[in-house]
XYZ file of C-alpha atoms in Angstrom:
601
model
C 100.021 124.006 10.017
C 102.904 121.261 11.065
C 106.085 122.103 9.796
C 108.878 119.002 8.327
C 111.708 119.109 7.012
C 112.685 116.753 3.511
C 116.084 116.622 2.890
C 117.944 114.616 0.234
C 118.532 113.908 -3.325
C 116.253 115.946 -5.530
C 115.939 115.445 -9.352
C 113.942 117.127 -11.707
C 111.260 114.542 -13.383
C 110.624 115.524 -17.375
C 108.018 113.795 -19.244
C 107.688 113.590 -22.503
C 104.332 112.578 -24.248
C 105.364 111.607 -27.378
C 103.422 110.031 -30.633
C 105.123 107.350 -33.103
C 102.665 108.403 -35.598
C 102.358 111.460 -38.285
C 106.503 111.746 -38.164
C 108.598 112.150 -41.594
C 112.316 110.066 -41.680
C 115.077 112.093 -40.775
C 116.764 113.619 -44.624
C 120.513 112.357 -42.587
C 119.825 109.705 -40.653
C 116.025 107.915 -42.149
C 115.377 107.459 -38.457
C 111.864 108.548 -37.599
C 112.066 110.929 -34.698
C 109.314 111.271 -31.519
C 107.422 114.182 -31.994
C 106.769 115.976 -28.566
C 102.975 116.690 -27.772
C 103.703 117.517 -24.194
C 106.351 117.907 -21.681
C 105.386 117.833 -17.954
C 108.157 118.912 -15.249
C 107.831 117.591 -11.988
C 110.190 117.341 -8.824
C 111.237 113.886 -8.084
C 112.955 112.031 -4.983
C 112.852 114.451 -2.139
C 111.430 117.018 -4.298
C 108.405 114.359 -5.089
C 107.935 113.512 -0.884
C 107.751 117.029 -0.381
C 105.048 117.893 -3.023
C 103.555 114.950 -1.120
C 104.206 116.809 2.136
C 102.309 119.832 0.940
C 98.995 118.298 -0.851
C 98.537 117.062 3.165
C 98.392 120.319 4.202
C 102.288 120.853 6.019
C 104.508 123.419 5.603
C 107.685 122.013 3.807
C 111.425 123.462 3.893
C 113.039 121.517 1.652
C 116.644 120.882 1.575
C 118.859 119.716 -1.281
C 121.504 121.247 -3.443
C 120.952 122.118 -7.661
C 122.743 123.278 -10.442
C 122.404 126.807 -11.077
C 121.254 125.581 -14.927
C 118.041 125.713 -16.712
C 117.076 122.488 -15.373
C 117.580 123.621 -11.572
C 115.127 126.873 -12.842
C 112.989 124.354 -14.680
C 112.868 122.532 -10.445
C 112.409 125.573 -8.724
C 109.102 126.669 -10.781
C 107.601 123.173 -10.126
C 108.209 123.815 -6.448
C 106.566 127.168 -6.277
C 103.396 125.852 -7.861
C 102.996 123.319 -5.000
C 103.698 125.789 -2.041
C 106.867 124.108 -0.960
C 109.668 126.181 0.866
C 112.461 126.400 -1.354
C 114.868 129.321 0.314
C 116.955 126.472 1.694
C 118.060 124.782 -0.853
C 121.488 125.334 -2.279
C 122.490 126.676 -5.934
C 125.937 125.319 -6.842
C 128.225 126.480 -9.589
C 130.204 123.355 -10.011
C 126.809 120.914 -10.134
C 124.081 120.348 -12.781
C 120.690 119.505 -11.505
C 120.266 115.886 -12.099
C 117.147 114.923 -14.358
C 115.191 111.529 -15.449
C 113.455 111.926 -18.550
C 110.200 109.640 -19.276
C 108.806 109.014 -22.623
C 105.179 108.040 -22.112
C 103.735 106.724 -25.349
C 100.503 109.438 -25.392
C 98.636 106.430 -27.377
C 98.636 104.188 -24.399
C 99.958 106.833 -21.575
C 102.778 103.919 -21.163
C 106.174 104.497 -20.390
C 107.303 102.506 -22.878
C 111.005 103.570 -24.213
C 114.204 103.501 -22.391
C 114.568 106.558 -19.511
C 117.087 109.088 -20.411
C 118.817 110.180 -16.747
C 121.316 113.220 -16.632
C 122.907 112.520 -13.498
C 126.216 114.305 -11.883
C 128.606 111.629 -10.489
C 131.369 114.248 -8.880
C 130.916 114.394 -5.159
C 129.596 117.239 -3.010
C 132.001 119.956 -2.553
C 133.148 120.590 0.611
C 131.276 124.290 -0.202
C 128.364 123.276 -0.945
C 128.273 120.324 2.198
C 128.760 123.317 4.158
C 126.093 125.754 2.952
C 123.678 122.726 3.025
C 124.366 122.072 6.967
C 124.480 125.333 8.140
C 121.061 125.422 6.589
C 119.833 122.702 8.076
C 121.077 123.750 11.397
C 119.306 127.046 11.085
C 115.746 124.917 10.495
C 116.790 122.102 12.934
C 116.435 124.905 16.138
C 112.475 125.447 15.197
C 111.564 122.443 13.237
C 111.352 118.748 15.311
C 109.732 115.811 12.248
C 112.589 115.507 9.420
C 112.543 113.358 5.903
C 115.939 112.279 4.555
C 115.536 110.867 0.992
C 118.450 108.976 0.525
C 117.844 107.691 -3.283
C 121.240 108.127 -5.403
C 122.548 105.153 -6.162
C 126.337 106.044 -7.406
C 128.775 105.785 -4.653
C 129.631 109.386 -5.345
C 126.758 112.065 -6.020
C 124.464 112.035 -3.464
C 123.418 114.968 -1.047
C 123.440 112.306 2.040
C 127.427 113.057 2.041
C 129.207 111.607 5.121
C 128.512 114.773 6.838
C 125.155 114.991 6.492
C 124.537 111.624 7.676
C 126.316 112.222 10.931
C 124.705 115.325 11.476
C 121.225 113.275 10.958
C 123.035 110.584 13.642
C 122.932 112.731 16.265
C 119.356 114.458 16.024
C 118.525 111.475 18.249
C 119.680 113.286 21.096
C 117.739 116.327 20.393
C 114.265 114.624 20.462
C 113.615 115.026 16.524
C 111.767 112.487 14.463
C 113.144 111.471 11.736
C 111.790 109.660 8.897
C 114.383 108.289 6.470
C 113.989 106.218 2.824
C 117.529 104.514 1.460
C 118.116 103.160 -1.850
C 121.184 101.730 -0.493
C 122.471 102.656 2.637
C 118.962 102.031 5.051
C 121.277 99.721 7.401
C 123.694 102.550 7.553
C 121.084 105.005 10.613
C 120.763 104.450 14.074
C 118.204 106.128 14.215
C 114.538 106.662 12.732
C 111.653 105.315 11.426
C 113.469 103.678 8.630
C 110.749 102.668 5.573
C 112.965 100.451 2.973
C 111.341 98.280 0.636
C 111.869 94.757 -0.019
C 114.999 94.409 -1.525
C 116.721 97.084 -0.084
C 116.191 95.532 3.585
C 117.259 92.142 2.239
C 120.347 93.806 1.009
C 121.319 93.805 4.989
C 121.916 89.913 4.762
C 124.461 87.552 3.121
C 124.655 86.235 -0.067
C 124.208 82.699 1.605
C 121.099 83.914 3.419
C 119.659 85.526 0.646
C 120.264 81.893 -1.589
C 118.734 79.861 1.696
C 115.618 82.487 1.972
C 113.223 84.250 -0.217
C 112.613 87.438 0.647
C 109.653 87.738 2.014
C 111.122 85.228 4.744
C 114.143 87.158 5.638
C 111.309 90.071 6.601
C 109.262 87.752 8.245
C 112.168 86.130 10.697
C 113.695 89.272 11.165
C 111.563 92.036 11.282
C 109.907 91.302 14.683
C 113.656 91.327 16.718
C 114.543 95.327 15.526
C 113.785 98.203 17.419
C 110.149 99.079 17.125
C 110.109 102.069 19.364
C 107.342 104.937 18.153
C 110.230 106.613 16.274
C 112.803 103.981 16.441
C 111.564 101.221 13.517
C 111.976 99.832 10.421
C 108.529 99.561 8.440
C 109.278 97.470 5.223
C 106.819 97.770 1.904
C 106.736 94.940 0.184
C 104.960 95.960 -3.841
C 102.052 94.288 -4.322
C 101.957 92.370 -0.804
C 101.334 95.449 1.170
C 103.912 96.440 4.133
C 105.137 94.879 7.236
C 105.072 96.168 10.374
C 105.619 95.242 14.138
C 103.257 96.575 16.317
C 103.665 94.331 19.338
C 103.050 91.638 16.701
C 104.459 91.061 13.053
C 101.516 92.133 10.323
C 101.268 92.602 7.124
C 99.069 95.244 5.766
C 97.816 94.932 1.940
C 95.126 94.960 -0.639
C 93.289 91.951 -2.586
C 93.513 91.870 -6.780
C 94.890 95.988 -6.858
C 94.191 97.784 -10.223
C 98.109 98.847 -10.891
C 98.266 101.731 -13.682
C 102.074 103.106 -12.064
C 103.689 101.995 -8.901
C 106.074 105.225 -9.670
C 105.485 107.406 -6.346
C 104.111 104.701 -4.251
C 106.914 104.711 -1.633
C 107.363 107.874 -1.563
C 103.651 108.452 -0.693
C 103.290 105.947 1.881
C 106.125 107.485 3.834
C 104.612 110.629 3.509
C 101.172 109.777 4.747
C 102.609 107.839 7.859
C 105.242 111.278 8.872
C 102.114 113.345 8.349
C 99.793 110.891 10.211
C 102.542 111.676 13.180
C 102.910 114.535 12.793
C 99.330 114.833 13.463
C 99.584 112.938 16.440
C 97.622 109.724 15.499
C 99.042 106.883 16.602
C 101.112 104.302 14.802
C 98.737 101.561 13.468
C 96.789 104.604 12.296
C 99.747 105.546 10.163
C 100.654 102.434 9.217
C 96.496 102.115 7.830
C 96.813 105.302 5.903
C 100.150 105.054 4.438
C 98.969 101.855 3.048
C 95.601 103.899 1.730
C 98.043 106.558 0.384
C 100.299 103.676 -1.527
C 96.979 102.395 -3.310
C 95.601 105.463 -4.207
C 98.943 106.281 -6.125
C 99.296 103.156 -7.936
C 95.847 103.389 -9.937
C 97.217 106.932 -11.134
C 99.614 107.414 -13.897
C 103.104 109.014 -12.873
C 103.427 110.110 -8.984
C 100.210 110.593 -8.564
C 97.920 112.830 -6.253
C 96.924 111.970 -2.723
C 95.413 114.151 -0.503
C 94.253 113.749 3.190
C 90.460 113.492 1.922
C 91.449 110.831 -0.421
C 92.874 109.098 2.076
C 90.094 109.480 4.540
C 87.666 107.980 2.002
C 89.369 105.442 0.956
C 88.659 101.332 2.534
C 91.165 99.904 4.911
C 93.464 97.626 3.585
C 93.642 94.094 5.170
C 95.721 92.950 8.114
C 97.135 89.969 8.334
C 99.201 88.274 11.660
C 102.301 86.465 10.567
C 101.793 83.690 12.621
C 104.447 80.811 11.288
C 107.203 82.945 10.051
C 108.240 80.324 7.494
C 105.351 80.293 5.569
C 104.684 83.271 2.916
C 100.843 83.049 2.783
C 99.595 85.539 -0.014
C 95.735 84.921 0.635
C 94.486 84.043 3.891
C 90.843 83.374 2.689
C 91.879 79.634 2.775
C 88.910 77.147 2.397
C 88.242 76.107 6.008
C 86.266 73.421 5.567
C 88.103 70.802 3.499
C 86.760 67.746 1.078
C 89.556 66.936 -1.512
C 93.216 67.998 -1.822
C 95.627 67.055 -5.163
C 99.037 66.706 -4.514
C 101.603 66.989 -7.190
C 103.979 63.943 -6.833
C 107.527 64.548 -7.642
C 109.239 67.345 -5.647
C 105.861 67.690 -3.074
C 105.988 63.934 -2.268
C 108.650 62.415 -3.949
C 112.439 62.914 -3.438
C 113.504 60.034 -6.226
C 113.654 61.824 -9.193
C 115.468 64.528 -7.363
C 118.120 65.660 -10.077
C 115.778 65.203 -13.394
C 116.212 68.651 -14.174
C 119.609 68.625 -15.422
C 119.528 65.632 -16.648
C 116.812 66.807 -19.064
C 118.731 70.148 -19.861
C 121.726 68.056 -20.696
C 119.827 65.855 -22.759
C 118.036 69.002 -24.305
C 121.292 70.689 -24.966
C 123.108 67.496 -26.583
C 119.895 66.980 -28.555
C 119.537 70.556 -29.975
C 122.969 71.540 -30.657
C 123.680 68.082 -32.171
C 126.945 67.910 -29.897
C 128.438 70.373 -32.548
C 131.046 72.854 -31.101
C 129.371 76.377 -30.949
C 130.229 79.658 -29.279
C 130.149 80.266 -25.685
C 127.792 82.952 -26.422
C 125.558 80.551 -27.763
C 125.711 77.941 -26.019
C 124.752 80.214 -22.886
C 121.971 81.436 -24.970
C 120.470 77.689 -25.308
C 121.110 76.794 -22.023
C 119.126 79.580 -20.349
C 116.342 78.836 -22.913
C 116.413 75.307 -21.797
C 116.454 76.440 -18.019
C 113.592 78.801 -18.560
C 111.165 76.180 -20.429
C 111.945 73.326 -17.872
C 110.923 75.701 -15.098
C 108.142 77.168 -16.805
C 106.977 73.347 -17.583
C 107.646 71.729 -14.619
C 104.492 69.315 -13.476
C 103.601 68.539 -17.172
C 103.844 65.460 -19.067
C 107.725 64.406 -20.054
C 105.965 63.648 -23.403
C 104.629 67.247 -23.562
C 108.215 68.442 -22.621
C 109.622 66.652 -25.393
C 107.515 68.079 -27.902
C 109.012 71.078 -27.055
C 112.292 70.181 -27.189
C 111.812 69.336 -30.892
C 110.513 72.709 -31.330
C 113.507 74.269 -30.005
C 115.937 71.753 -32.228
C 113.806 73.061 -35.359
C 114.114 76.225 -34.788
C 118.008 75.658 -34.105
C 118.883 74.098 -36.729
C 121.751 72.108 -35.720
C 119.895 68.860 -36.412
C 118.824 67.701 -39.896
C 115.389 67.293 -40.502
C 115.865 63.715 -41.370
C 117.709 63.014 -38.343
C 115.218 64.145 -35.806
C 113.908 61.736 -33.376
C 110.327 61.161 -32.714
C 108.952 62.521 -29.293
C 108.941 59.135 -27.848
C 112.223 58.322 -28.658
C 113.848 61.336 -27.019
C 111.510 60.233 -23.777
C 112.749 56.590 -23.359
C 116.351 58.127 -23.907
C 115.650 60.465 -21.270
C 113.561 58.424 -18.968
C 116.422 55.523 -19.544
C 118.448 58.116 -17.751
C 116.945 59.030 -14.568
C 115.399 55.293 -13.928
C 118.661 54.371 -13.166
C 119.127 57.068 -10.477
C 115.639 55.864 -9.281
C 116.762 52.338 -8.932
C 119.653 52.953 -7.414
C 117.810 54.896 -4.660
C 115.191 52.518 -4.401
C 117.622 50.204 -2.670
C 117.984 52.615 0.125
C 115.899 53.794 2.727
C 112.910 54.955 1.625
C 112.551 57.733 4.401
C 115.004 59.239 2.887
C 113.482 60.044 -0.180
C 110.559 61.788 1.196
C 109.675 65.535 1.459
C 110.130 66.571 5.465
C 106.722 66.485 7.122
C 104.892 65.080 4.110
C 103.518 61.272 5.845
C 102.890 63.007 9.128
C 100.512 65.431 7.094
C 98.672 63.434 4.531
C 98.557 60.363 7.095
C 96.319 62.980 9.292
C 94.356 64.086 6.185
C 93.898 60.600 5.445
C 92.230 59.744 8.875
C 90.294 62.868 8.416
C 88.787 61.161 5.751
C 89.701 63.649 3.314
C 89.852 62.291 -0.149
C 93.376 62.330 -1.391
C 94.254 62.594 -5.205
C 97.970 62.112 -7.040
C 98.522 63.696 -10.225
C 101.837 63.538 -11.588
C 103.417 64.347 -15.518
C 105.562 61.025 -14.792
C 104.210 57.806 -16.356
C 101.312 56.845 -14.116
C 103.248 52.775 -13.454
C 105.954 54.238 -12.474
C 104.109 56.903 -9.992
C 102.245 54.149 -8.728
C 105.462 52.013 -7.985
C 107.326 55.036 -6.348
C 104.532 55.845 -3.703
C 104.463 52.145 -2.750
C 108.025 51.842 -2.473
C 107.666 55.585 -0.102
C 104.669 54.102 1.658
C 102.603 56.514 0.719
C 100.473 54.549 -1.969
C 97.317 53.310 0.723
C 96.436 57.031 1.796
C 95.461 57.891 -1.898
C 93.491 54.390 -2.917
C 93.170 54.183 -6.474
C 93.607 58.116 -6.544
C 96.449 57.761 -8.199
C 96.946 59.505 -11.764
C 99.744 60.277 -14.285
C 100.910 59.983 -17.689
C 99.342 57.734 -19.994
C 100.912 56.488 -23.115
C 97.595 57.993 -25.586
C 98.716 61.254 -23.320
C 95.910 63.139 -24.743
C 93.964 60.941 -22.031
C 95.508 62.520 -19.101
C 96.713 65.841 -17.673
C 96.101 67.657 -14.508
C 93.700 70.011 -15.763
C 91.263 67.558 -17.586
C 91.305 66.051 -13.533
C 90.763 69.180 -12.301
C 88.054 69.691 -14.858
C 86.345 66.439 -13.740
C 86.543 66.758 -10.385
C 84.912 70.585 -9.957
C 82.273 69.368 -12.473
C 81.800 66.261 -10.446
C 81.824 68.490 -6.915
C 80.236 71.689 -8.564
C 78.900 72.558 -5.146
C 82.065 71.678 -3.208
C 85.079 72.610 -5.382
C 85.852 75.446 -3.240
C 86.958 73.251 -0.341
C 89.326 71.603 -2.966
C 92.917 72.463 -2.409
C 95.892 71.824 -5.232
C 98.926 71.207 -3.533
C 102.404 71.045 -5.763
C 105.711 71.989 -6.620
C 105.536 72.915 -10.104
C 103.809 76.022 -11.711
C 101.496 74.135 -14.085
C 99.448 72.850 -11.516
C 98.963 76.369 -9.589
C 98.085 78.545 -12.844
C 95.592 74.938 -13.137
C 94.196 75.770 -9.698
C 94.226 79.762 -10.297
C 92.359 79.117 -13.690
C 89.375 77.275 -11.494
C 89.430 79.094 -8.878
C 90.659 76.704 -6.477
C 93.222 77.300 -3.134
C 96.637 76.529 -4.047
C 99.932 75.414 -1.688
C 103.300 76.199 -3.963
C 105.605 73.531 -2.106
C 109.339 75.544 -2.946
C 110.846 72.323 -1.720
C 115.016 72.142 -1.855
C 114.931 68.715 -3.427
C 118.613 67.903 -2.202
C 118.268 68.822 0.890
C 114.514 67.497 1.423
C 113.988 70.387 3.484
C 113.949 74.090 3.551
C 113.651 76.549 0.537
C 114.586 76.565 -3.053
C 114.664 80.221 -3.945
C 114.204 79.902 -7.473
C 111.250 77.913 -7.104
C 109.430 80.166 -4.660
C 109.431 82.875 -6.768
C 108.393 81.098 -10.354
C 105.246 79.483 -7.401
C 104.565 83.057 -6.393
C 104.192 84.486 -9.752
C 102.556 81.314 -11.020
C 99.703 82.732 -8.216
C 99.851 80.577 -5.431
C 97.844 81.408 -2.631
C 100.116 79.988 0.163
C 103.794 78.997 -0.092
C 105.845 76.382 1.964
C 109.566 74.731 1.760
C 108.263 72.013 2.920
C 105.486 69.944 5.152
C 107.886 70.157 8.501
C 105.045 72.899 9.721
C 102.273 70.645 8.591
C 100.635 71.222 12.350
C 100.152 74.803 11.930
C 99.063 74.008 8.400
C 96.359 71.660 9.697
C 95.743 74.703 12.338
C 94.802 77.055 8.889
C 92.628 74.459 6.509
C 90.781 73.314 9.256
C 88.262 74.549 11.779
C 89.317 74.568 15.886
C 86.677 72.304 16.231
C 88.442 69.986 13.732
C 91.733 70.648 14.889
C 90.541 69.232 18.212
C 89.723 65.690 16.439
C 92.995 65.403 14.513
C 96.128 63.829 15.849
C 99.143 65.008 16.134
């Protein structure tokens, strides 16, 4: 049986399966109490990798210091039960064992009430440091594959003291492998096989990278240039997208549509799975494969979940993907290949002239529902984050649509009299008023300038592809018609063009999605939706059609807007870009070689 080493931060887990039903008020207080119908105690952190460690069949020394209190007994019983080596771990006097309490609603087996953690924030003492290395020292001599859990997240507190870390440091020169997981500090080792998730690795960069950069791009420019020696790497997971990891190439490793009952564990299980796969002497993408196997199997279970080597044998392969244009986050490679039809959104995935219409519609919005009245700060933040959230949420709909909601949120305000709310229309020529100016001011400059980078080049190779081009836009459909002459873009989409109407029950981009699948019921699936806005991706998602989120910086014309990436990604688009400046490689992925070969450019 291999032998490891998991050392770290280890907390005691207590769930509580409660009931909200069959309970009497409180005679004191009236409150209705949670009545206990069973407590579970399980180790967590390190404690939780090594459990791991042992349902694969190792033998685990685990090292950690805990309170010499009920809870640390409470710790030391769950260990027993799952075989793991606990003669090294350190009993302090001046240290309470720290704990995370779970309430899982036995109803729905949710967690679904705050967590209640009991966590010491004194440092290590200088004793207990001590005791803790001269154990590990004693283990180090016979023992070469090593865990460190680094997981507290108080500056003080954690077992990864100063000490310890250096100690770790210089097990490089001693040949052992070393497998480490940071909350916080996963920049801070020289050395290891170094498995941090998403946010922690983007923690490494500025806050002027991380505003230029969703996350998923920081991995995917970086990633490839680290170290990716067999026990010299950085393997990041990324939730529901898998894991990247270099293996001569940058990959991503993930599953399609996962059942997720508790992503609790999942980390901890994948790292456990890969050490163990090494430990076992299988080589890396074989690790990498099986952590990922591990991961899923933990997710469909509720709390940490069990995974054992058979489990993981049984289980399917996840899919691999080669990250091929680093600046393009594509969430589902199964891309129509052979292409008919593509919509485009217009404003923000075209169209750079109504750049700025978002806060000139909050303003508006704000002015409108407070009824210029002075109010609270506190308020008036509240209103404007409502504002922020609905324009984002509605952004690709009809301004008419948008305006009905603003009158919903002046209603339920109050600011306004009832008698001196405007109709819908009115507060859309006030606002439209607005940002026509800007657009005729712009319109007397170049019009290159207004334009999305990459976007002619693409759709003007699209067009000679003879694929048929639709625009559907929530602006008034004269106006959208005016602004893609005026950008040149007008004679690649014909009389394709579509937008507002003023009956705007007439028009909207789903009843043109609607039309066209039923129209092309046996070619809809090499229809693409390509926009900016998340209306008409949950459109495409709802159909069942391919969908590009364009996170375009608007100001810029180029590059990312955070903010938008991430409201695309959740809105379920299949492939998101900044902007069309890569619109080769993107002709390279919706089309065939052989049609590659007959496009230009």
């Amino acid at each position: 049986m291999n032998k490891v080493i998991v050392i770290g931060d280890l907390f005691l887990d207590h769930y509580i399966y409660y009931s909200d039903k069959n309970s009497l008020p409180s005679l004191e207080t009236g409150i209705f109490p949670l009545i206990s119908e069973n407590e579970i105690y399980s180790p967590g952190a390190a404690g939780n990798i090594a459990r791991n460690m042992s349902l694969l069949k190792n033998e685990v020394f685990l090292l950690s210091i805990i309170g010499n209190d009920g809870n640390g007994f409470e710790l030391l019983e769950a260990l027993k039960k799952i075989n793991v080596n606990t003669s090294f771990l350190v009993n302090s006097e001046v240290r309470s064992t720290p704990v995370y309490t779970k309430f899982i609603n036995n109803s729905t087996k949710k967690e679904d009430l705050p967590r209640y953690d009991r966590l010491p924030r004194e440092t290590i003492s200088e004793e207990d440091e001590k005791k803790l290395l001269e154990n590990l020292r004693k283990l180090i001599e016979e023992i070469d594959f090593i865990i460190v859990e680094d997981q507290y997240e108080y500056e003080n507190g954690g077992v990864i003291t100063r000490g310890v870390k250096e100690f770790i440091d210089e097990l490089e020169k001693k040949d052992k492998k070393i497998f480490i997981d940071s909350r916080k500090n996963i920049s801070g080792y020289n050395y290891g096989v170094k498995k941090p998730n998403i946010i922690e690795y983007s923690e490494k960069f500025s806050d002027e990278e991380k505003g230029e950069f969703p996350s998923e791009i920081l991995v995917q420019k970086h990633l490839v240039y680290e170290n990716h020696k067999e026990y010299d790497r950085t393997i990041v997971t990324a939730n529901a997208d898998g894991c990247y990891f270099v293996n001569h190439e940058l990959k991503r490793y993930f599953y399609e549509n996962e059942e997720v009952v508790d992503v609790c564990g999942a980390g901890d299980v994948f790292i456990s799975v890969y050490c163990s796969d090494k430990m076992n002497g299988f080589d890396d993408e074989k690790a990498v494969i099986d952590a990922m196997k591990g991961a899923s199997l933990c997710i469909k279970q509720l709390g940490t979940g069990v995974v054992t080597k058979e489990m993981v044998g049984k289980k399917e392969k996840p899919r691999i993907q080669l990250i091929e244009n680093k600046n393009i986050f594509i969430k589902n490679p199964n891309n129509p290949r052979k292409l008919s039809l593509i919509i485009f959104d217009f404003d923000g995935t075209i169209s750079l002239l109504r750049e700025g219409w978002q806060p000139i519609m909050s303003k508006l919005m704000f002015e409108k529902i407070t009824g210029e009245k002075n109010i609270s700060h506190k308020l008036s933040g509240k209103i404007k984050n409502e504002i922020k959230e609905f324009i984002s949420e509605t952004t690709g709909i009809q301004t008419i649509l948008q305006m009905e909601g603003l009158i919903d949120l002046i209603k339920r305000y109050g600011f306004v009299k009832t008698e001196n709310i405007k109709s819908v229309q009115e507060y859309k020529n006030e606002y439209t008023e607005i940002l026509k100016t800007n657009v005729d001011k712009r319109k007397k400059e170049n019009y290159r300038k207004y334009l999305v980078s990459g976007i002619t080049e693409f759709i003007s190779v699209l067009h000679e592809k003879n694929i048929t081009l639709y625009m559907a836009s929530g602006t008034d459909k004269k106006d959208v018609i005016d602004e893609a002459e005026f950008l040149n873009v007008k004679k690649y989409f014909g009389g394709n063009i579509f937008g507002a109407l003023e009956s705007y029950g007439d028009f909207s981009k789903k009843k043109l999605v609607k039309r066209l699948t039923e129209e092309n019921i046996n070619k809809f699936k090499n229809m693409i939706i390509i926009g900016d806005g998340p209306v008409e991706i949950k459109v495409g998602r709802e159909y069942g059609i391919y969908t590009i989120g364009v996170a375009s910086n608007e100001i810029k014309g180029e590059g990312w807007n955070v903010d938008k990436y991430y409201k695309l990604k959740e809105s379920g688009a299949d492939m998101l870009i900044s902007d069309f400046s890569n619109y080769k490689y993107l002709l390279k992925k919706l089309f065939s070689q052989e049609e590659i070969s007959c496009l230009k450019g």
